[in-house]
Structure formats: structure tokens, C-alpha cells
mmCIF file of C-alpha atoms in Angstrom:
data_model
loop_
_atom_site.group_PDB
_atom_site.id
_atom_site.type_symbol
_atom_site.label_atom_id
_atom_site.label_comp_id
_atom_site.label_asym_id
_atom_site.label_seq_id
_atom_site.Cartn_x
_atom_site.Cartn_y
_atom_site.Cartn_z
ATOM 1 C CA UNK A 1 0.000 0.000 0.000
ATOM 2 C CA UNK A 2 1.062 3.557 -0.782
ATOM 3 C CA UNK A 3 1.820 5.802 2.335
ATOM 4 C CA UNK A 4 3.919 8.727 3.837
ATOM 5 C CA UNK A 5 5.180 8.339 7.334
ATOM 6 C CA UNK A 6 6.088 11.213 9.471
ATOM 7 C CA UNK A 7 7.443 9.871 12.545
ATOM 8 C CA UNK A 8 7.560 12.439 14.963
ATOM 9 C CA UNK A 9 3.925 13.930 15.932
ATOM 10 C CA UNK A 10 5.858 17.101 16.935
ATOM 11 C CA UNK A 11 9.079 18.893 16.773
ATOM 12 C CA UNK A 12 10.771 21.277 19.178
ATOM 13 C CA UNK A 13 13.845 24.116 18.605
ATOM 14 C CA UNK A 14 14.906 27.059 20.276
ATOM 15 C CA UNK A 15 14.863 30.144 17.629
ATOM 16 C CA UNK A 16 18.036 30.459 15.765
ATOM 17 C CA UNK A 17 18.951 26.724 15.937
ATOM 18 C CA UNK A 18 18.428 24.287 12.966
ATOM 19 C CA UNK A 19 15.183 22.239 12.818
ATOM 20 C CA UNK A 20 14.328 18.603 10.796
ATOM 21 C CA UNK A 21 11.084 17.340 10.305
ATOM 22 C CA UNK A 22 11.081 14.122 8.975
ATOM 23 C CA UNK A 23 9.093 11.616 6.272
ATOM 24 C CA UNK A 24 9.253 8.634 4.589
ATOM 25 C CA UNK A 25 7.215 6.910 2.411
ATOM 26 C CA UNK A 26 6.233 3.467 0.688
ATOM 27 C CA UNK A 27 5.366 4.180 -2.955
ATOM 28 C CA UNK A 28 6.306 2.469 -6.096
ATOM 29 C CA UNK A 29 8.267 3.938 -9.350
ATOM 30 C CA UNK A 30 9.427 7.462 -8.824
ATOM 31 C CA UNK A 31 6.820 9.713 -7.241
ATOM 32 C CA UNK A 32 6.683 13.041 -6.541
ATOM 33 C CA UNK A 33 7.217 14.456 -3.135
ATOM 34 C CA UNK A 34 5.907 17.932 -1.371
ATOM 35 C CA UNK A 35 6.051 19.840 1.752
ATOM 36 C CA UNK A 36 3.143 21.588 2.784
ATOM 37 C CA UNK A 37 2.703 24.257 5.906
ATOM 38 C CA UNK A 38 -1.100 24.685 7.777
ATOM 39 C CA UNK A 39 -1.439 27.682 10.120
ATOM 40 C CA UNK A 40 -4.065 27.604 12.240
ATOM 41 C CA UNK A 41 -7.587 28.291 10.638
ATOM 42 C CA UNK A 42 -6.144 28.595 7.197
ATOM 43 C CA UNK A 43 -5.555 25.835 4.161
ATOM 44 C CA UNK A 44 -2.438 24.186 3.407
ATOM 45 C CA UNK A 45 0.608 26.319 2.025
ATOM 46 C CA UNK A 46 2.575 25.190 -0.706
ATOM 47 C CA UNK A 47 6.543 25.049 0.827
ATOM 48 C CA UNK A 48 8.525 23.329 -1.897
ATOM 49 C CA UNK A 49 8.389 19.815 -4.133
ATOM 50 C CA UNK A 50 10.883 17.642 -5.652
ATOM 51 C CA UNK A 51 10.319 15.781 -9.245
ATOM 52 C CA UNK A 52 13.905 15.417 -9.886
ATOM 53 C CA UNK A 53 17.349 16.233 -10.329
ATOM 54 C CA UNK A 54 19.352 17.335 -7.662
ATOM 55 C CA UNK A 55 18.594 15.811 -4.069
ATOM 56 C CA UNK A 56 18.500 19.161 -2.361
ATOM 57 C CA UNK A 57 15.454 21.375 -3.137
ATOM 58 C CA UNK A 58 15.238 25.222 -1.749
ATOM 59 C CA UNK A 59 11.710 26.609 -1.198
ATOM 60 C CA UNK A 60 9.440 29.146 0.548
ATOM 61 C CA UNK A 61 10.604 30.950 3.874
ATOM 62 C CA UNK A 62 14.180 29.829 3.863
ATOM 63 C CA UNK A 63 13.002 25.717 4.161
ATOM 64 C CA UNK A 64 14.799 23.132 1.706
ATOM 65 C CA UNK A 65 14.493 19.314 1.464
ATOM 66 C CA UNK A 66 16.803 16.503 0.938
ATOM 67 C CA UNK A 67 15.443 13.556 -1.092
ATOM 68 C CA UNK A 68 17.319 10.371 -0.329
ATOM 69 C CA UNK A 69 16.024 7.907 -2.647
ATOM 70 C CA UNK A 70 17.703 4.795 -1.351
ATOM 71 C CA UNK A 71 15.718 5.649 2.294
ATOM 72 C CA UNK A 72 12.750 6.830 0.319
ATOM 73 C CA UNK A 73 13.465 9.662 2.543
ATOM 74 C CA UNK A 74 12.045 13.459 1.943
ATOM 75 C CA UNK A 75 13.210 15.662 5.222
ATOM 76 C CA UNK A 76 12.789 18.378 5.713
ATOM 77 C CA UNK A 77 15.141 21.311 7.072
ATOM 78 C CA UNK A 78 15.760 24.858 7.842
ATOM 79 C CA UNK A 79 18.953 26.116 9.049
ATOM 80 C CA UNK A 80 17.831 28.739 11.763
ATOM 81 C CA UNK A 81 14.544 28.272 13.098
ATOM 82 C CA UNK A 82 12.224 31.238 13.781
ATOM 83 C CA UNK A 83 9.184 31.190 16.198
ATOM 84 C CA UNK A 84 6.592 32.075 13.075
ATOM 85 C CA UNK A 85 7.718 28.947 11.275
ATOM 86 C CA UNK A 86 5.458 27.320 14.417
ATOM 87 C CA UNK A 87 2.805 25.704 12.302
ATOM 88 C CA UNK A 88 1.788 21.952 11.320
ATOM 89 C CA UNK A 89 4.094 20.624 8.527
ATOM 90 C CA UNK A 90 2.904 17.793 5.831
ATOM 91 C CA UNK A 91 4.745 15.769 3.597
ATOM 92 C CA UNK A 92 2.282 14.155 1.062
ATOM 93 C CA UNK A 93 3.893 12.281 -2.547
ATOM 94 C CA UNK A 94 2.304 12.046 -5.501
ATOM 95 C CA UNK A 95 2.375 8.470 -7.215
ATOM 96 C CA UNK A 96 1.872 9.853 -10.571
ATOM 97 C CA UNK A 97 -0.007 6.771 -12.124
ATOM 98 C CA UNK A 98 -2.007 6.899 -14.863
ATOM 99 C CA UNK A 99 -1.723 10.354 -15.372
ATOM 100 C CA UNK A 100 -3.575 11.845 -12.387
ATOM 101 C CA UNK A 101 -1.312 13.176 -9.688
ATOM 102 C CA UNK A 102 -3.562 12.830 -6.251
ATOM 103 C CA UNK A 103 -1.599 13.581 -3.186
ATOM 104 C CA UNK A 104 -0.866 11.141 0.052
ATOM 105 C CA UNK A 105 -0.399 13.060 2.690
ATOM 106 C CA UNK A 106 1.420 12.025 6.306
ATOM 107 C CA UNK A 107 -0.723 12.510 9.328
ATOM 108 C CA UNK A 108 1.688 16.037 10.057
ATOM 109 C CA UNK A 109 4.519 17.292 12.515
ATOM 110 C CA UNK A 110 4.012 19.959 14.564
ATOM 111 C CA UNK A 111 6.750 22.157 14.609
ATOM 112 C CA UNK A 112 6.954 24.746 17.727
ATOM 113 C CA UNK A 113 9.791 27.228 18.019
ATOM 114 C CA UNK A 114 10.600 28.641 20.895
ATOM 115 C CA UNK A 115 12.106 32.172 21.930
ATOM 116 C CA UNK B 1 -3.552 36.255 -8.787
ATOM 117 C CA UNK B 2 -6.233 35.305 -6.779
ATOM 118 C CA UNK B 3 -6.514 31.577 -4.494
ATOM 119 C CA UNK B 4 -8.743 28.850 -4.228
ATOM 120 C CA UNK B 5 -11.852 30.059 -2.968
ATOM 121 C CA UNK B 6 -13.854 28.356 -0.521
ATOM 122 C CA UNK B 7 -17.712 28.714 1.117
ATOM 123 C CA UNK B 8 -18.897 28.449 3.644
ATOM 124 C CA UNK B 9 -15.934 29.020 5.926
ATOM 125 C CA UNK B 10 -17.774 27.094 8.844
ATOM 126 C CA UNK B 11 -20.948 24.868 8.844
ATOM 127 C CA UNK B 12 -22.341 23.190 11.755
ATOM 128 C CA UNK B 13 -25.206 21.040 10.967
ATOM 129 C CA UNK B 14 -27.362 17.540 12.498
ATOM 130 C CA UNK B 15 -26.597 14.443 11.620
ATOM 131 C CA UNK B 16 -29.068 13.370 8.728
ATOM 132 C CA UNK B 17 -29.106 17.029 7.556
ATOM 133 C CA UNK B 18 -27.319 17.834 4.376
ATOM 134 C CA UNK B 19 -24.657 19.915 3.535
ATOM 135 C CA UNK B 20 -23.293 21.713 0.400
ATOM 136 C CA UNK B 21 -19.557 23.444 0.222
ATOM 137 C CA UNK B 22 -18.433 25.129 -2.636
ATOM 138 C CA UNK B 23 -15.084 25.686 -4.262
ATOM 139 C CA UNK B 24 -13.916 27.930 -7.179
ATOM 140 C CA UNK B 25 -10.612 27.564 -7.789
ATOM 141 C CA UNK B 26 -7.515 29.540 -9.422
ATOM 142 C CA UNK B 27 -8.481 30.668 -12.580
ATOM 143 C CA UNK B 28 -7.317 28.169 -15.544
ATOM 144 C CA UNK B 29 -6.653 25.847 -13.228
ATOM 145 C CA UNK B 30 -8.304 22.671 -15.190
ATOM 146 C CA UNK B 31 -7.815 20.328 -12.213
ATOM 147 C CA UNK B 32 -9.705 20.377 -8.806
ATOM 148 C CA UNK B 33 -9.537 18.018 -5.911
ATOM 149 C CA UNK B 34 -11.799 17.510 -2.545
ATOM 150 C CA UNK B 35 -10.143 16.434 0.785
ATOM 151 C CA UNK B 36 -11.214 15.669 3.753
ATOM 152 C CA UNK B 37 -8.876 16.457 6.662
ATOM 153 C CA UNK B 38 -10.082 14.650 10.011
ATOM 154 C CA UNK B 39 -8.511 16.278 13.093
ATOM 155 C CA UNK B 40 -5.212 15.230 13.527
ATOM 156 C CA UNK B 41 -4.722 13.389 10.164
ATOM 157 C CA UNK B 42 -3.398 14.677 6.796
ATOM 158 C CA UNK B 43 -5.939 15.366 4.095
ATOM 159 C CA UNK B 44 -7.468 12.558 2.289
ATOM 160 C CA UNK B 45 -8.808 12.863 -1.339
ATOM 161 C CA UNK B 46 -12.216 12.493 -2.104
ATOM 162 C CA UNK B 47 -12.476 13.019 -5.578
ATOM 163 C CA UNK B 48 -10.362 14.713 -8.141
ATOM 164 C CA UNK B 49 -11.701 16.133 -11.517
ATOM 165 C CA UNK B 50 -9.717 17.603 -14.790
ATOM 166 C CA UNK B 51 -11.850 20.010 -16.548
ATOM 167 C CA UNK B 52 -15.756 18.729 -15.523
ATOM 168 C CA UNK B 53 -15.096 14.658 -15.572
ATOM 169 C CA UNK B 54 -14.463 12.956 -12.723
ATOM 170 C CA UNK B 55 -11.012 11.111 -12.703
ATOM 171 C CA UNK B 56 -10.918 9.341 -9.426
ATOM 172 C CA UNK B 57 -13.827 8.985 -6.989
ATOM 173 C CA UNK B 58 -12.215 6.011 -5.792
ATOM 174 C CA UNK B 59 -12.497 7.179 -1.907
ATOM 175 C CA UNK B 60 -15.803 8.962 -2.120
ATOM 176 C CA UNK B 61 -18.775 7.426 0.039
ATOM 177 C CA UNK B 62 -20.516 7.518 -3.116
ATOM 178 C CA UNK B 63 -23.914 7.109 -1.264
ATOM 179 C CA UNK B 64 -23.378 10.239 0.925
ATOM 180 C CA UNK B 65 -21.276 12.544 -0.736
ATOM 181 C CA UNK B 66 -21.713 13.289 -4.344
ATOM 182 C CA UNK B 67 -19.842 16.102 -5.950
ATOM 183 C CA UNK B 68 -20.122 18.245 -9.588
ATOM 184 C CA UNK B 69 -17.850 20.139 -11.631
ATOM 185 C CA UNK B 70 -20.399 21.801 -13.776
ATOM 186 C CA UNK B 71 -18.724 23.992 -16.684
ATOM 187 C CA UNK B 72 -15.476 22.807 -15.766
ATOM 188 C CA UNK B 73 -14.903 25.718 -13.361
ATOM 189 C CA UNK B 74 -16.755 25.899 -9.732
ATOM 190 C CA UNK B 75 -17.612 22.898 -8.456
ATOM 191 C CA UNK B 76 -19.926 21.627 -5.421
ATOM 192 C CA UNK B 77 -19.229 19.134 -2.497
ATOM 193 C CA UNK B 78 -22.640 17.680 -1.611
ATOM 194 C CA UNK B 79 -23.386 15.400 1.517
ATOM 195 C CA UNK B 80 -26.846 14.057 2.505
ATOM 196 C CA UNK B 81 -27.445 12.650 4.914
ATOM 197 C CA UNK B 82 -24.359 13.509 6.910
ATOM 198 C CA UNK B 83 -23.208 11.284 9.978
ATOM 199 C CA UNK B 84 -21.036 12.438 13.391
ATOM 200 C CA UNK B 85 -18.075 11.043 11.346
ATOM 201 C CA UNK B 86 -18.121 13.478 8.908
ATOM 202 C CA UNK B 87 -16.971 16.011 11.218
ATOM 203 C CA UNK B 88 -13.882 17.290 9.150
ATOM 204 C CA UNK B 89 -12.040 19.936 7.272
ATOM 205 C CA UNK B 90 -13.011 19.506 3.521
ATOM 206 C CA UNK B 91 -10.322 21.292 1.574
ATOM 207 C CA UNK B 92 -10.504 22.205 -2.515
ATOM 208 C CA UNK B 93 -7.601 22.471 -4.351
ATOM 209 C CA UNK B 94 -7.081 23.679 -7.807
ATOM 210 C CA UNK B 95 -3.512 22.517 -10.613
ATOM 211 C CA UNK B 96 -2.526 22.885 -13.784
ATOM 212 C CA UNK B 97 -2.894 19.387 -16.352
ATOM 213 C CA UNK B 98 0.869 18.745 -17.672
ATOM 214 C CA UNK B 99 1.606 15.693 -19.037
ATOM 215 C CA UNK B 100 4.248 14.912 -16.291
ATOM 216 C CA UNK B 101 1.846 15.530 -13.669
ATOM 217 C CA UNK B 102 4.390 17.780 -11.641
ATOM 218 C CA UNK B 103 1.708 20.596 -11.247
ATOM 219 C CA UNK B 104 1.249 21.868 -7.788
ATOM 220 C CA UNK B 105 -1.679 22.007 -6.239
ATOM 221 C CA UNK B 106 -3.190 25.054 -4.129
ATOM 222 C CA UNK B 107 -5.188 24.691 -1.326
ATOM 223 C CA UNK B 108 -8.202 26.850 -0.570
ATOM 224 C CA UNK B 109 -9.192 27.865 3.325
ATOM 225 C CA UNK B 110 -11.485 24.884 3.540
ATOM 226 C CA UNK B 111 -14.728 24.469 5.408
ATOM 227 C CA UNK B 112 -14.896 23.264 9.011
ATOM 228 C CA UNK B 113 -17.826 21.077 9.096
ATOM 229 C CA UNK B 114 -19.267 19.979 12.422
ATOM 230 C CA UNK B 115 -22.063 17.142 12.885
ATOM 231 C CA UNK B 116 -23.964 17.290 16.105
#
């Protein structure tokens, strides 16, 4: 069965240090695989995707992601934490099969920074 | 540009009442997906159309919920009669249709629903 695991139900840094949130996931071929940020009350935020090429994929707000396919790993990291990065992170992948591109999501890391 | 628009923003409701939500998304956007997020879970598709045909319903309680993408643009999340366990976030999304697939999708606010 296809899934995304995020270990960790939450995550906690002081401000300034470097913060991981981790996923893996079970999926056949060579999906796609997203990051996603939820603030409270509000949909999910687009952070950053990798489809392919190099490992190491920058996004929104400073975050990047390292892909590690022989872990079917997709972590993700920022390299000085800031208390308004606090939020609810997902990883979801996209199998890509048969041409429609439906999202799996992990069940989310919460991420809280503190001062 | 402007986002994924979503109505209501909250809904509480009885069980065996219906429900509607409604979702326009970003404009050209040909494909649009329901989720439903359960509290403490990651969204969880529902159905996803490209243009106003449905392409996967495959996780839809198809004799609850029952969804349209009339004109290929707006589209309307219907549930009837609705149970305490469909207490949820439903969330619309809206992508682009390449070939690859490797369109992102945007999320709207969604619609807190809440079954008494």
C-alpha cells in the first residue's frame, strides 16, 4: 500500500537553531514528493516539491528538502529556526499513475519554536 | 492572482441534515480536488476532476457525498445525509494538467464542518 510516514507527531527548537522534520514513504516507481505548511484556521501552504534532479530542493521561507532515494526519505530542514515557522508541517507524494497526480499526505509534525 | 476560494468558511449542521460546500478555484486551473482532513490526520482525497469529468472517486462514500464540476470551473461538495463522522475539514484544491503531472496544487481555506 502507498503511504507517507512522518514519525515524529511534533518537533521542538529554540529560535536560531536548525530544525528537521522528517518523512518517509512506501510508494512504487518514482513519485513526486511535497512539503506543505497549515497555520491555524487557514488551508495548506505550498513550501517546496521535488520531481527530480538534484537531491537538495530550496523553497518558501528559507526551508529546503533533501530527497534520499535509497531511504525513500524526503526531510525536511531549515537552518535557523524562527518562532513564526510554528505551524503543522505535511509531507504528502504524488504516485503519478495513470496520469492523475492525487496527493498522500502524512498525518503532520508539529513544529513549535521557541524564543 | 487570486486563491482557491472556498464557502462556507464554517458549517455546523445535524446528523441526517445535508450539507453543500463550494469551491472555485484559481483561474485556468483545469484540475480540482476535494479532501477531507479529520482532526489530527493529513488530508485525504475524495475526488479529483480535470476540466468537468471525474477522474478518481475512488475514496468517495458515493452514497453520501456526491460532488459536480459543472462547466469545468466551480464545483460543489454535496453530503446528505451527513453522519457524526463526517466532522472534518473539507479542503478544494485547484492545478494545472501537464503531461508529467508535476503541477502543484493550491489549497483553498477549507470548510470546518461539524455534525452534532
Amino acid at each position: 500500500a502507498q503511504s507517507v510516514a512522518q514519525p515524529e507527531d511534533q518537533v521542538n527548537v529554540a529560535e536560531g537553531n536548525p530544525l528537521t522534520v522528517k518523512c518517509t514513504y512506501s510508494v512504487s516507481g518514482n513519485p513526486y514528493l511535497f512539503w506543505y505548511v497549515q497555520y491555524p484556521n487557514r488551508g495548506l501552504q505550498f513550501l517546496l516539491k521535488y520531481i527530480t534532479g538534484d537531491n537538495l530542493v530550496k523553497g518558501s521561507y528559507g526551508f529546503e528538502a533533501e530527497f534520499n532515494k535509497s531511504q525513500t526519505s524526503f526531510h525536511l530542514k531549515k537552518p535557523s529556526a524562527l518562532v513564526s515557522d510554528s505551524a503543522l508541517y505535511f509531507c504528502a507524494v504524488s504516485p503519478f499513475s495513470g496520469g492523475y497526480n492525487k496527493l498522500i499526505f502524512g498525518a503532520g509534525t508539529r513544529l513549535a519554536v521557541h524564543p | 492572482e487570486a486563491g482557491v476560494a472556498q464557502s462556507p468558511r464554517y458549517k455546523i449542521i445535524e446528523k441526517r441534515q445535508s450539507v453543500a460546500f463550494w469551491c472555485n478555484p484559481i483561474s485556468g486551473h483545469a484540475t480540482l480536488y476535494w479532501y477531507q482532513q479529520i482532526l489530527g490526520q493529513g488530508p485525504k482525497l475524495l475526488i479529483q476532476f480535470q476540466n468537468n469529468g471525474v477522474v478518481d472517486d475512488s475514496q468517495l462514500p458515493k452514497d453520501r457525498f456526491s460532488a459536480e464540476r459543472l462547466k469545468g470551473v466551480d464545483s460543489t461538495l454535496k453530503i446528505q445525509p451527513a453522519k457524526l463522522e463526517d466532522s472534518a475539514v473539507y479542503l478544494c484544491a485547484s492545478s494545472g494538467t501537464s503531461p508529467q503531472g508535476t503541477d502543484t496544487q493550491y489549497f483553498g481555506p477549507g470548510t470546518r464542518l461539524t455534525v452534532l
